[in-house]
PDB file of C-alpha atoms in Angstrom:
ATOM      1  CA  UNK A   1       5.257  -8.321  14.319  1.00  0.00           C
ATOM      2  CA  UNK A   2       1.645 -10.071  14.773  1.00  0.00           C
ATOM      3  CA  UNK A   3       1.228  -8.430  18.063  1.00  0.00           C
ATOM      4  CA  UNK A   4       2.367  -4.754  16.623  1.00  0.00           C
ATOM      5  CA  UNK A   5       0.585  -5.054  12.971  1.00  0.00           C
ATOM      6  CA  UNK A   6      -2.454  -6.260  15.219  1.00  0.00           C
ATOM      7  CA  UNK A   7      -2.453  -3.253  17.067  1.00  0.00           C
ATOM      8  CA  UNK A   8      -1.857  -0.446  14.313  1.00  0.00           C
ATOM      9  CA  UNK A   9      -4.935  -2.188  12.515  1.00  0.00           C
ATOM     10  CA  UNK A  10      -7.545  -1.905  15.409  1.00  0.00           C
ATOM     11  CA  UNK A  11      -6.615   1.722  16.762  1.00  0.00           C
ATOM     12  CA  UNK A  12      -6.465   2.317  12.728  1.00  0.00           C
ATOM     13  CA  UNK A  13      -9.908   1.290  12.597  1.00  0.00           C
ATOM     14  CA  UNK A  14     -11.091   2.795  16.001  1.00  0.00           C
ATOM     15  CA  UNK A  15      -9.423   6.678  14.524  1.00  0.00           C
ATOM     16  CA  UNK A  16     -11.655   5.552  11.682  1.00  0.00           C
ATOM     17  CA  UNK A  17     -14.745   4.809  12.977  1.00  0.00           C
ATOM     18  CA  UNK A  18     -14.675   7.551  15.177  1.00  0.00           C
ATOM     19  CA  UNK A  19     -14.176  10.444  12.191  1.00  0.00           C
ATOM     20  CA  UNK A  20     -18.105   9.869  12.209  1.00  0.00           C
ATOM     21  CA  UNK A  21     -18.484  11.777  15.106  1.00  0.00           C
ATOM     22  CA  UNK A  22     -16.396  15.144  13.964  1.00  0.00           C
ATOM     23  CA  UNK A  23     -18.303  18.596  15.102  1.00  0.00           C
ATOM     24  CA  UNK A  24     -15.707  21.166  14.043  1.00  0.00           C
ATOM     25  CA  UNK A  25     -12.595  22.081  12.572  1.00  0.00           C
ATOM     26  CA  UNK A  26     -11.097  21.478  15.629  1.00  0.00           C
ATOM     27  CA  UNK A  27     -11.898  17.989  16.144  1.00  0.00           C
ATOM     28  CA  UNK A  28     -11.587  17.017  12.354  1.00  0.00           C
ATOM     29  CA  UNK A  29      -8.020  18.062  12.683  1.00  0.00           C
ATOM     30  CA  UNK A  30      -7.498  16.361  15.736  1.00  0.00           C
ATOM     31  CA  UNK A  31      -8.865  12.804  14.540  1.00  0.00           C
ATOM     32  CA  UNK A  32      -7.071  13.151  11.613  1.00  0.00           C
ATOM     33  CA  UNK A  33      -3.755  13.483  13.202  1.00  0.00           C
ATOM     34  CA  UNK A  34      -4.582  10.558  15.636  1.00  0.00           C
ATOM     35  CA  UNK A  35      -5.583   8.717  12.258  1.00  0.00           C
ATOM     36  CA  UNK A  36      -1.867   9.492  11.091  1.00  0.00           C
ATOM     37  CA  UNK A  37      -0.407   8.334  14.319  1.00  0.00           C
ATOM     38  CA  UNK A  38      -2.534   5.126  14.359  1.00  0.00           C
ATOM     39  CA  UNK A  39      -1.578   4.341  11.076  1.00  0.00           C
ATOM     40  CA  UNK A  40       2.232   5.422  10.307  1.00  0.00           C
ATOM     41  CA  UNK A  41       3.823   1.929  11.091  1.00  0.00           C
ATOM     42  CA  UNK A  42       1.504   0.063   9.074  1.00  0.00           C
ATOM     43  CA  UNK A  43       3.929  -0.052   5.799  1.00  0.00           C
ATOM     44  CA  UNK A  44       7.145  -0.137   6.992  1.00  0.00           C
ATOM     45  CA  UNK A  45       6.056  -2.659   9.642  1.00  0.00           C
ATOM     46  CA  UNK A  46       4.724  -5.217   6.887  1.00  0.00           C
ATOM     47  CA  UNK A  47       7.661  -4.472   4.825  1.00  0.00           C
ATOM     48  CA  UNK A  48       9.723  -5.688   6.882  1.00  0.00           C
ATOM     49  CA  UNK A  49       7.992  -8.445   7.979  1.00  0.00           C
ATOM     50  CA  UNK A  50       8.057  -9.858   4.413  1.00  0.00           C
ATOM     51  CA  UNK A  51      11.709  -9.547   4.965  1.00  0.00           C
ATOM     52  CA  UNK A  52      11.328 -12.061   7.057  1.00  0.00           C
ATOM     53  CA  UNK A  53       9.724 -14.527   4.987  1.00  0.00           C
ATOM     54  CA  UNK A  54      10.679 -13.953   1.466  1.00  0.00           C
ATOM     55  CA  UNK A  55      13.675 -14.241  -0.392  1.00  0.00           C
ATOM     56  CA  UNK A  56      15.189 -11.653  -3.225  1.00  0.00           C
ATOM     57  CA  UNK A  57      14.053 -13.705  -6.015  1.00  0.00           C
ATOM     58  CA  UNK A  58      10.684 -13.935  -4.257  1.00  0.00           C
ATOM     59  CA  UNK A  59       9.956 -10.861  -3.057  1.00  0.00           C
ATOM     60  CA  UNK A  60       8.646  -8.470  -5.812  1.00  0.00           C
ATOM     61  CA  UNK A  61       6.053 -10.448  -6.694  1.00  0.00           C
ATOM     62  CA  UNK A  62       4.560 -11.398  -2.997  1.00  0.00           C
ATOM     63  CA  UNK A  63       4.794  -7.384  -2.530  1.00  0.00           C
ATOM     64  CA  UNK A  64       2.852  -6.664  -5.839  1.00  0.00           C
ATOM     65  CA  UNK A  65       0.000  -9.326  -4.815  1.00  0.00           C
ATOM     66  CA  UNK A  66       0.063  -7.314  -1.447  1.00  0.00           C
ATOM     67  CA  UNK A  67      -0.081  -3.711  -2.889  1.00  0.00           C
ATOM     68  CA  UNK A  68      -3.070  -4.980  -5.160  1.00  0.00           C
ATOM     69  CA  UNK A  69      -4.558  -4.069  -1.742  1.00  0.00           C
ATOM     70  CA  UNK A  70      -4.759  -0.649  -2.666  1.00  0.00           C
ATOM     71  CA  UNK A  71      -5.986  -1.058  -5.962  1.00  0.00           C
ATOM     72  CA  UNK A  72      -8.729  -3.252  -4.949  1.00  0.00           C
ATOM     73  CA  UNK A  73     -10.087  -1.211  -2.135  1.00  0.00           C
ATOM     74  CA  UNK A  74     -10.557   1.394  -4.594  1.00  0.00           C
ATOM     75  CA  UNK A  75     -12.227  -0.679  -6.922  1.00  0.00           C
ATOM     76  CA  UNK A  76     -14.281  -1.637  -3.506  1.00  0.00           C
ATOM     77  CA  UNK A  77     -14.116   1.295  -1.673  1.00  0.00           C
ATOM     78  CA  UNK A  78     -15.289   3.713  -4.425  1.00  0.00           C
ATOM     79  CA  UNK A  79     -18.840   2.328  -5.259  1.00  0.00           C
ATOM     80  CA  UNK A  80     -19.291   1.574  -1.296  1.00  0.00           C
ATOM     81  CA  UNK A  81     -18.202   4.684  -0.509  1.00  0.00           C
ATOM     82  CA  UNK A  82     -20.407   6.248  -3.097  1.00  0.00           C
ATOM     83  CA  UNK A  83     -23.813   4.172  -2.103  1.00  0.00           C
ATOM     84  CA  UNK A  84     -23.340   4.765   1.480  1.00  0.00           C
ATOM     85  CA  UNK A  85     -23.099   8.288   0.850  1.00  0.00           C
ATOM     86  CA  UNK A  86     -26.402   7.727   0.316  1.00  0.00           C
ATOM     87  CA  UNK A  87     -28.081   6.343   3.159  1.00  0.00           C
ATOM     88  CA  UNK A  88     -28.767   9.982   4.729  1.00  0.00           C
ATOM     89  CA  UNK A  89     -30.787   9.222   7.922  1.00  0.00           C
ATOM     90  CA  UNK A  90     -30.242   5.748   8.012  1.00  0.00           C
ATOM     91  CA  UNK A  91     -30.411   4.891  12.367  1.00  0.00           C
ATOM     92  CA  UNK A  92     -30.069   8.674  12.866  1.00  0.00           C
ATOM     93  CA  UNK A  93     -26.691   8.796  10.391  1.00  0.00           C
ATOM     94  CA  UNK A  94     -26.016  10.846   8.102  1.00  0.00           C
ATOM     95  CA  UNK A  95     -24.787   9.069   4.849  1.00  0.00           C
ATOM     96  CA  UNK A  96     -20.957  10.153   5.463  1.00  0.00           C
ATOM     97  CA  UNK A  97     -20.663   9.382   9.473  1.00  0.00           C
ATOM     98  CA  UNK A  98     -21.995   5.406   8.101  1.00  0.00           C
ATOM     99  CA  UNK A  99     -19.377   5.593   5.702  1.00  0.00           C
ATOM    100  CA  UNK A 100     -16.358   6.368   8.164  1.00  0.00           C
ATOM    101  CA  UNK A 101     -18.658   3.740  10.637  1.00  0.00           C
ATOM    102  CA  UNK A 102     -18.950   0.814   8.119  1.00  0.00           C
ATOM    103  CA  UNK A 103     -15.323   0.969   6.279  1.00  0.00           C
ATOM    104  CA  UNK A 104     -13.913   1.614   9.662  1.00  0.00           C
ATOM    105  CA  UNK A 105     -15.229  -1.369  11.660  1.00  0.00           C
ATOM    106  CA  UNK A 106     -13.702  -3.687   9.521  1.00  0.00           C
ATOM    107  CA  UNK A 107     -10.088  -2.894  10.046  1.00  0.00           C
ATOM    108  CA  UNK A 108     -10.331  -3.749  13.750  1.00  0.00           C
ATOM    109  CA  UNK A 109     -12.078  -6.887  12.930  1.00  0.00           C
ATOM    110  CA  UNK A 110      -9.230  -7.269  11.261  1.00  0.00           C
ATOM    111  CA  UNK A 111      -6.527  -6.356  13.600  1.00  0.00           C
ATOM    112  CA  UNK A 112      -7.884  -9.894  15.881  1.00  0.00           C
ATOM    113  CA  UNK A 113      -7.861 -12.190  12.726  1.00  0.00           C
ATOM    114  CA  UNK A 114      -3.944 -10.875  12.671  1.00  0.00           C
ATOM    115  CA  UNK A 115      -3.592 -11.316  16.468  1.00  0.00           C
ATOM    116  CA  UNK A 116      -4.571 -14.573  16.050  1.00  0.00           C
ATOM    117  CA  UNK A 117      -3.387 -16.206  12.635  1.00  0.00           C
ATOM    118  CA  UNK A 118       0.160 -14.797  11.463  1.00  0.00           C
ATOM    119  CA  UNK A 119       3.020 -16.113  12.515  1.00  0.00           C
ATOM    120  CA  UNK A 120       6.316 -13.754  13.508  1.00  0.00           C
ATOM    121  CA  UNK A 121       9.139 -15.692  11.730  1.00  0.00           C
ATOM    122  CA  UNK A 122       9.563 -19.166   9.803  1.00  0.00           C
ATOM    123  CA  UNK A 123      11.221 -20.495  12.823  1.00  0.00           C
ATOM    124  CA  UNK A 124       7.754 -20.530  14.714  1.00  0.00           C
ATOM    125  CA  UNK A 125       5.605 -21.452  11.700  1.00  0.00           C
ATOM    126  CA  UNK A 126       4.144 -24.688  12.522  1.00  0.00           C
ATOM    127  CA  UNK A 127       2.615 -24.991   8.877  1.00  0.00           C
ATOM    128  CA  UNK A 128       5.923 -25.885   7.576  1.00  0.00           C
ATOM    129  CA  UNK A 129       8.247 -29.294   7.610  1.00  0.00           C
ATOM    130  CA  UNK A 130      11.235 -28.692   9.645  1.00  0.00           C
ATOM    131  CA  UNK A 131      13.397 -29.128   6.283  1.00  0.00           C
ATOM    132  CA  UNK A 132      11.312 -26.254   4.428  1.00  0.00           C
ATOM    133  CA  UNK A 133      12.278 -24.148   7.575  1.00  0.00           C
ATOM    134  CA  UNK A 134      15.892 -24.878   7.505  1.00  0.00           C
ATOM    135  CA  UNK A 135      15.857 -24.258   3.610  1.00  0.00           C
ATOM    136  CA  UNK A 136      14.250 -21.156   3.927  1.00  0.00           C
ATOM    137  CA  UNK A 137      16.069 -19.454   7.233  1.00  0.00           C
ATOM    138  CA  UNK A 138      19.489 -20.935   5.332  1.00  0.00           C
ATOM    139  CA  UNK A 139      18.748 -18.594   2.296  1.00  0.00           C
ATOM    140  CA  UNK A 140      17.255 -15.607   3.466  1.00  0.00           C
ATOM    141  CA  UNK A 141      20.774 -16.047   6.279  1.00  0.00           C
ATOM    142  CA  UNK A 142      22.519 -16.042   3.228  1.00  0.00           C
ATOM    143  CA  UNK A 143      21.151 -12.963   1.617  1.00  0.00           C
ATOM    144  CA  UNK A 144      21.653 -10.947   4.693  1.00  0.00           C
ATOM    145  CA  UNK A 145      25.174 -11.722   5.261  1.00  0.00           C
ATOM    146  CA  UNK A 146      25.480 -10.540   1.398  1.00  0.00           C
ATOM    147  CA  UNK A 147      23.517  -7.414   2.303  1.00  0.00           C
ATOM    148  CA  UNK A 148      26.135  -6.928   5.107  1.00  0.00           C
ATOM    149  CA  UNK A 149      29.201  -7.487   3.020  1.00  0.00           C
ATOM    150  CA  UNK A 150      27.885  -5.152  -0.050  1.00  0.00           C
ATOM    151  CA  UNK A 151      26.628  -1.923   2.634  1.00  0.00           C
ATOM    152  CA  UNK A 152      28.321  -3.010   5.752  1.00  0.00           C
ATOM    153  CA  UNK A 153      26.586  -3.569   9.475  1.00  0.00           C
ATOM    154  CA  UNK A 154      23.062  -3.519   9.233  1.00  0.00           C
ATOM    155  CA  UNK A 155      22.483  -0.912  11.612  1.00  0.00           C
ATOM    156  CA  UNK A 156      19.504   1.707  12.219  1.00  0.00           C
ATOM    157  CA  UNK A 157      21.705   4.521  11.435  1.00  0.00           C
ATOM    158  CA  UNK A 158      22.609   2.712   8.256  1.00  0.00           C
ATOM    159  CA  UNK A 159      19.066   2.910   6.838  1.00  0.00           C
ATOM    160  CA  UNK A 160      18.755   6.509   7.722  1.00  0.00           C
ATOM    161  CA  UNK A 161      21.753   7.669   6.301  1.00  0.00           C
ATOM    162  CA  UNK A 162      22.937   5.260   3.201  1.00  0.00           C
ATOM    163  CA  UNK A 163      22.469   7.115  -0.151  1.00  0.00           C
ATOM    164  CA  UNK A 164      20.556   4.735  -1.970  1.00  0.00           C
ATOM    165  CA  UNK A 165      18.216   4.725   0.336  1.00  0.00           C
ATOM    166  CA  UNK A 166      17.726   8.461   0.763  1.00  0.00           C
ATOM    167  CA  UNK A 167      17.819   8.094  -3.218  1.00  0.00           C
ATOM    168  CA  UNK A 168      15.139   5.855  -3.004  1.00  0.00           C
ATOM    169  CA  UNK A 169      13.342   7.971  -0.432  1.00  0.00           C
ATOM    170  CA  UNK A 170      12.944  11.228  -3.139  1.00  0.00           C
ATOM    171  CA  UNK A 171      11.689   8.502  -5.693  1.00  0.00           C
ATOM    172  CA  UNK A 172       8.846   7.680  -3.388  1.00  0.00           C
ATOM    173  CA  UNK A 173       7.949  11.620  -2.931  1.00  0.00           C
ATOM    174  CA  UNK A 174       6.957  11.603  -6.402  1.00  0.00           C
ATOM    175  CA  UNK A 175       5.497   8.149  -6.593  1.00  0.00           C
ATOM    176  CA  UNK A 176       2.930   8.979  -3.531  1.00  0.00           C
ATOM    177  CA  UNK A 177       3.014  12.403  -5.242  1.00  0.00           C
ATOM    178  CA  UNK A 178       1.454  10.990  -8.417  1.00  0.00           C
ATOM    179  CA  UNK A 179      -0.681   8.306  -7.146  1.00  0.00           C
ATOM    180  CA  UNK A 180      -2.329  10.378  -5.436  1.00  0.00           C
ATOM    181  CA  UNK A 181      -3.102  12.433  -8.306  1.00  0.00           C
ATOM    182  CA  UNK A 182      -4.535   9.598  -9.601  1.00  0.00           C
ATOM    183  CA  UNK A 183      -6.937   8.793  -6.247  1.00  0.00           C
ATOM    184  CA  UNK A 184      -7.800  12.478  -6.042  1.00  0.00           C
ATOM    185  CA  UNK A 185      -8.948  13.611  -9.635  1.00  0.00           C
ATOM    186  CA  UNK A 186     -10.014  10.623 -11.385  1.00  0.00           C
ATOM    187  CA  UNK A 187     -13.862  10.690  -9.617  1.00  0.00           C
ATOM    188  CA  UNK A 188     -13.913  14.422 -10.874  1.00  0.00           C
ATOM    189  CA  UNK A 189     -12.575  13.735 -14.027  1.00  0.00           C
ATOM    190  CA  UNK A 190     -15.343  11.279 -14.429  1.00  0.00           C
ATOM    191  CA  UNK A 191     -17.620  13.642 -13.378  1.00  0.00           C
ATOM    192  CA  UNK A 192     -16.621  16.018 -16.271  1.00  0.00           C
ATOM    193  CA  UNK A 193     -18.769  13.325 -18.600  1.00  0.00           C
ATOM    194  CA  UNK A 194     -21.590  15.002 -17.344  1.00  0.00           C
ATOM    195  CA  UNK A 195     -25.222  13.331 -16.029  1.00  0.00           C
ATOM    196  CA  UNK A 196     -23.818  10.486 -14.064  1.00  0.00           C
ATOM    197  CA  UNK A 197     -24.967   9.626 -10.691  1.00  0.00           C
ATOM    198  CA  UNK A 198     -22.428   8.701  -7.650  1.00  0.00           C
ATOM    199  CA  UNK A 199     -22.888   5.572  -7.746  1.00  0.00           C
ATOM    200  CA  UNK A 200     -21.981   5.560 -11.656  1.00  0.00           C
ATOM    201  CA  UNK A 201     -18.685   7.521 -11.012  1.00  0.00           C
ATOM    202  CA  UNK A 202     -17.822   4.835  -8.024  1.00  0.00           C
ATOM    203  CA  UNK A 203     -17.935   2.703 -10.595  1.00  0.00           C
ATOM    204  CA  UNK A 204     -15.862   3.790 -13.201  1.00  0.00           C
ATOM    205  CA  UNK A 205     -13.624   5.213 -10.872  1.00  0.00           C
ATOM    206  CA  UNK A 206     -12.966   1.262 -10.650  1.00  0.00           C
ATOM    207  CA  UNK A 207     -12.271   0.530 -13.775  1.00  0.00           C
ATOM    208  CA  UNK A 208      -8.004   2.248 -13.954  1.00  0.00           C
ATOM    209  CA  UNK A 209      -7.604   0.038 -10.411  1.00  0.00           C
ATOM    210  CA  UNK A 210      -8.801  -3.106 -11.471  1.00  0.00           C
ATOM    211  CA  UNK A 211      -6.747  -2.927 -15.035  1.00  0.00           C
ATOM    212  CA  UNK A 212      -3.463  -1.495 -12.701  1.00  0.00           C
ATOM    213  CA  UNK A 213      -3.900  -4.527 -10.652  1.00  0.00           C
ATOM    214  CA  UNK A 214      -3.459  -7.002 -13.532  1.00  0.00           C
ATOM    215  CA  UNK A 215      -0.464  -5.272 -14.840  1.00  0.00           C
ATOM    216  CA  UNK A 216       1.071  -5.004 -11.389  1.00  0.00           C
ATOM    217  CA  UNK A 217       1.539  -8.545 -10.382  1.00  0.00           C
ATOM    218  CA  UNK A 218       2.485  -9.379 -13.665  1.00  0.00           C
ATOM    219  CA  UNK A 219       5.128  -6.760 -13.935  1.00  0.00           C
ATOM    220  CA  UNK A 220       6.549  -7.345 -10.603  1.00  0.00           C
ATOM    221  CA  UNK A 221       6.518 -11.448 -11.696  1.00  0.00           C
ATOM    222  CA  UNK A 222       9.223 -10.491 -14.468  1.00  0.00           C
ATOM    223  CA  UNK A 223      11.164  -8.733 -12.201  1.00  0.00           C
ATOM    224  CA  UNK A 224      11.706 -11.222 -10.473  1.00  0.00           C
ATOM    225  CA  UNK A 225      12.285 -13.635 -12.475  1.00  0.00           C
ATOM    226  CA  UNK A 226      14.725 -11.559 -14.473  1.00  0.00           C
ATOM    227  CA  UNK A 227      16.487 -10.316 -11.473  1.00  0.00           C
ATOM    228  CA  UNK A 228      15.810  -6.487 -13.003  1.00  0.00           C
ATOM    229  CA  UNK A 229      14.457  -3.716 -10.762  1.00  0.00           C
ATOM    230  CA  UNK A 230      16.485  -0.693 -12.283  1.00  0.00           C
ATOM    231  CA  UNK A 231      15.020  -1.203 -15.700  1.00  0.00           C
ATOM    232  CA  UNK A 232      11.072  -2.087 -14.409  1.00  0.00           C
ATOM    233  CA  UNK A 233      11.268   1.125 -12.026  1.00  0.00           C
ATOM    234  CA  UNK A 234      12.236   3.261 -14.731  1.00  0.00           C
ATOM    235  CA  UNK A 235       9.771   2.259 -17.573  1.00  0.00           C
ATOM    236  CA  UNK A 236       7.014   1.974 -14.904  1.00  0.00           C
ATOM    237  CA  UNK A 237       7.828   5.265 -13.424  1.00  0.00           C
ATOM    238  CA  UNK A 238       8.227   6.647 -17.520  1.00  0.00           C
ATOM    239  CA  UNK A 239       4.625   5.585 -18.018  1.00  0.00           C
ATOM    240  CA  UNK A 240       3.123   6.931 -14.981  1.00  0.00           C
ATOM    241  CA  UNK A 241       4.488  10.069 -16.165  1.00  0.00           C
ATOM    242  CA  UNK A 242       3.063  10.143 -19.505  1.00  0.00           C
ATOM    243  CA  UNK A 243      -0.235   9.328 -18.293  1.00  0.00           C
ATOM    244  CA  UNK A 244      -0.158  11.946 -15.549  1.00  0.00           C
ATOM    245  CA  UNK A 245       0.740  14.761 -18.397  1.00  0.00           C
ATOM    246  CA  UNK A 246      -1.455  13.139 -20.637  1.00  0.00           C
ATOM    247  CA  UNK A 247      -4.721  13.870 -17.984  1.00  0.00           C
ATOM    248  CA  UNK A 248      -3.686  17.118 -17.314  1.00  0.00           C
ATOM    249  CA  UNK A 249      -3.010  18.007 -21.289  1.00  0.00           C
ATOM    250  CA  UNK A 250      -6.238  16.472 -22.766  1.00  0.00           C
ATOM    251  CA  UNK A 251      -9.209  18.758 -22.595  1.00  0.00           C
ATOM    252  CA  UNK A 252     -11.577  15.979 -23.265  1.00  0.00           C
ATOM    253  CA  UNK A 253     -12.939  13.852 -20.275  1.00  0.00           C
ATOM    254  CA  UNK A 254     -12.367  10.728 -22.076  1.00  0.00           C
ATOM    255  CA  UNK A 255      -9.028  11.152 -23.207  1.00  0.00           C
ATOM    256  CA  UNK A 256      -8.115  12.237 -19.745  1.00  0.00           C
ATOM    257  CA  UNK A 257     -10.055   9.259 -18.285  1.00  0.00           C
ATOM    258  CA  UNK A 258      -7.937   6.729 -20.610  1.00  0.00           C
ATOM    259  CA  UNK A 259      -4.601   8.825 -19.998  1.00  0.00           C
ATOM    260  CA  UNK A 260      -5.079   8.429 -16.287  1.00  0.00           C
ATOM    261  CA  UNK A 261      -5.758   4.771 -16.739  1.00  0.00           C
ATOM    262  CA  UNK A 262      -2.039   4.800 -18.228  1.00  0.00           C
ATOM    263  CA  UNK A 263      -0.918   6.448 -15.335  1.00  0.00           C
ATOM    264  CA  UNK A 264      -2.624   3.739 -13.100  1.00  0.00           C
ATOM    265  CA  UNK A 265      -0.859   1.280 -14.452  1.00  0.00           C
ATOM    266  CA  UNK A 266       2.404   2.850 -14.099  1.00  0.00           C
ATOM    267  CA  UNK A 267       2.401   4.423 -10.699  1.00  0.00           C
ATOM    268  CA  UNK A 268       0.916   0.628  -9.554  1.00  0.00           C
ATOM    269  CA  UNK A 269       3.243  -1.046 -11.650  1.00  0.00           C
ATOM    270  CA  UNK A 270       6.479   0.563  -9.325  1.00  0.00           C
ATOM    271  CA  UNK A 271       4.977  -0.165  -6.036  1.00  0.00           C
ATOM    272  CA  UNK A 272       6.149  -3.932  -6.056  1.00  0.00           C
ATOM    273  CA  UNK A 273       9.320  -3.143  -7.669  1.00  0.00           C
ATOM    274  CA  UNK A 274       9.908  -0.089  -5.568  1.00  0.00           C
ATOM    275  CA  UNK A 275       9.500  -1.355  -2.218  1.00  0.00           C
ATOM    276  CA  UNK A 276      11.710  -4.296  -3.517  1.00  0.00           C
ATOM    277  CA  UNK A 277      14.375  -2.748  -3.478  1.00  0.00           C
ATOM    278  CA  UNK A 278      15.369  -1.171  -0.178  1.00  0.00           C
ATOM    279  CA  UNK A 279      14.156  -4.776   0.598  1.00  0.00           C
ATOM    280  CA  UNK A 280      17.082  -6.173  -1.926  1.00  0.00           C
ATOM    281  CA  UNK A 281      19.657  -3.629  -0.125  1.00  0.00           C
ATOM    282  CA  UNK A 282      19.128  -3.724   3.550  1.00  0.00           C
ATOM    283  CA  UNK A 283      18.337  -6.307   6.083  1.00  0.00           C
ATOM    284  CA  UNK A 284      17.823  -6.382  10.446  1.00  0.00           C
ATOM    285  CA  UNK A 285      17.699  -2.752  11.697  1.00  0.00           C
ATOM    286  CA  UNK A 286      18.672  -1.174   9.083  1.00  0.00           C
ATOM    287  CA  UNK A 287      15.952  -2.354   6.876  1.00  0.00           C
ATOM    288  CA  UNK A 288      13.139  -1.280   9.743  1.00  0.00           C
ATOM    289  CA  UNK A 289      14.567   2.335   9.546  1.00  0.00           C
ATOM    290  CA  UNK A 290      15.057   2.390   5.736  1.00  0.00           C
ATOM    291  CA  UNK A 291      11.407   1.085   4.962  1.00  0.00           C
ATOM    292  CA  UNK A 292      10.411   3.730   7.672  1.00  0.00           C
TER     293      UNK A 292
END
């Protein structure tokens, strides 16, 4: 896992960095593919490596805290992105080549912290006491011979073909479906207020993130600790919704802006819950081809 997650982050950031040197269709097409090939086995990869580490009853939480990520690099992202923008001539750039230069850099900085610091499995963490080890390789054992009992052998044809997982599959079609409603329209939404500058739409556009964030981790914490995912899906899922048809129904700017707040907070809201749950159903291969 640390040697694979170490290498999808640096030729990540490399596909990244090098979108600043695009020329024509041609070539924008072409990075962007590599960008997709570079990146595909980011998720499912780090998925399953929590797997590895966290048990059921801890699991939907540690996956909200990491899928804050994606909040908070839009709360990060969007000004930055915005006031680089900016910086037209800067060293001979213009302001969007620094942008793909300066946010791509950092994830194969990133991809040698990761080579160096994470550890594969429990078993060769040398940060825990050999009885915390044993406790938690005993429980996690545990869960996976359930796993195994409830859905049968844990192979990779299992997580391509079980039902519940292709279930869960269609779910996330509409999940990335409406988040990315969210990441697409909200800066021109914002824009619809009329005699703000980039900078002050990067902004804003921080503001449904940073609340979605909060609700997230806190919404993935009860599911946990009630041992509920049906239920927290569903109402999560029920208010991304509203908020979605909310934007799209108000003609104001501000009532969209607040209903796609709402819709934030729904669509982030499933993410921990969501991914939980293949997580809950599959282990070994099985889980690697179901998260995938």
């Amino acid at each position: 896992a640390r040697v694979w997650l170490a290498r999808i982050a640096i030729t990540w950031g490399i596909m990244s960095t090098a979108m600043a040197w695009v020329y024509d269709e041609k070539s924008f097409y072409v990075m962007r593919f590599l960008l997709g090939v570079a990146e595909a086995g980011l998720l499912p990869g780090i998925l399953l490596y929590f797997s590895y580490w966290f048990p059921s009853r801890e699991r939907g939480k540690a996956l909200a805290v990491f899928m804050t990520a994606t909040a908070i690099s839009n709360i990060i992202g969007a000004p930055l992105s915005t006031g680089l923008l900016g910086l037209e001539g800067l060293f001979g750039f213009h302001g969007w080549q620094l942008m793909f230069i300066l946010e791509g850099v950092p994830s194969i900085l990133m991809g040698f912290v990761v080579l160096y610091y994470l550890t594969d499995k429990p078993d060769k963490a040398t940060w825990l006491a050999p009885d915390e080890k044993a406790w938690l390789a005993a429980v996690l054992a545990a869960e996976g011979a359930a796993k195994e009992q409830a859905s049968g052998r844990m192979t990779l044809r299992l997580g391509l073909i079980n039902p519940r997982v292709l279930l869960i599959a269609a779910l996330c079609f509409f999940l990335v479906s409406g988040n990315f409603g969210v990441v697409f329209w909200l800066p021109q939404i914002i824009k619809g207020f009329g005699g703000l500058s980039n900078m002050q739409v990067g902004l804003l556009s921080a503001v449904p993130y940073i609340i979605a964030a909060l609700v997230m981790v806190w919404w993935e914490h009860h599911s946990d600790r009630t041992g509920d995912r049906k239920w927290h899906l569903a109402i999560a899922a029920f208010v991304g919704s509203a908020g979605l048809a909310g934007s799209a129904a108000f003609t104001d700017p501000v009532a969209s802006f607040l209903a796609l707040c709402v819709a934030a907070i729904g669509i982030w809201s499933m993410f921990g819950v969501f991914w939980a749950v293949p997580a809950d159903l599959l282990g070994g291969m099985a889980a690697a081809s179901g998260f995938a």
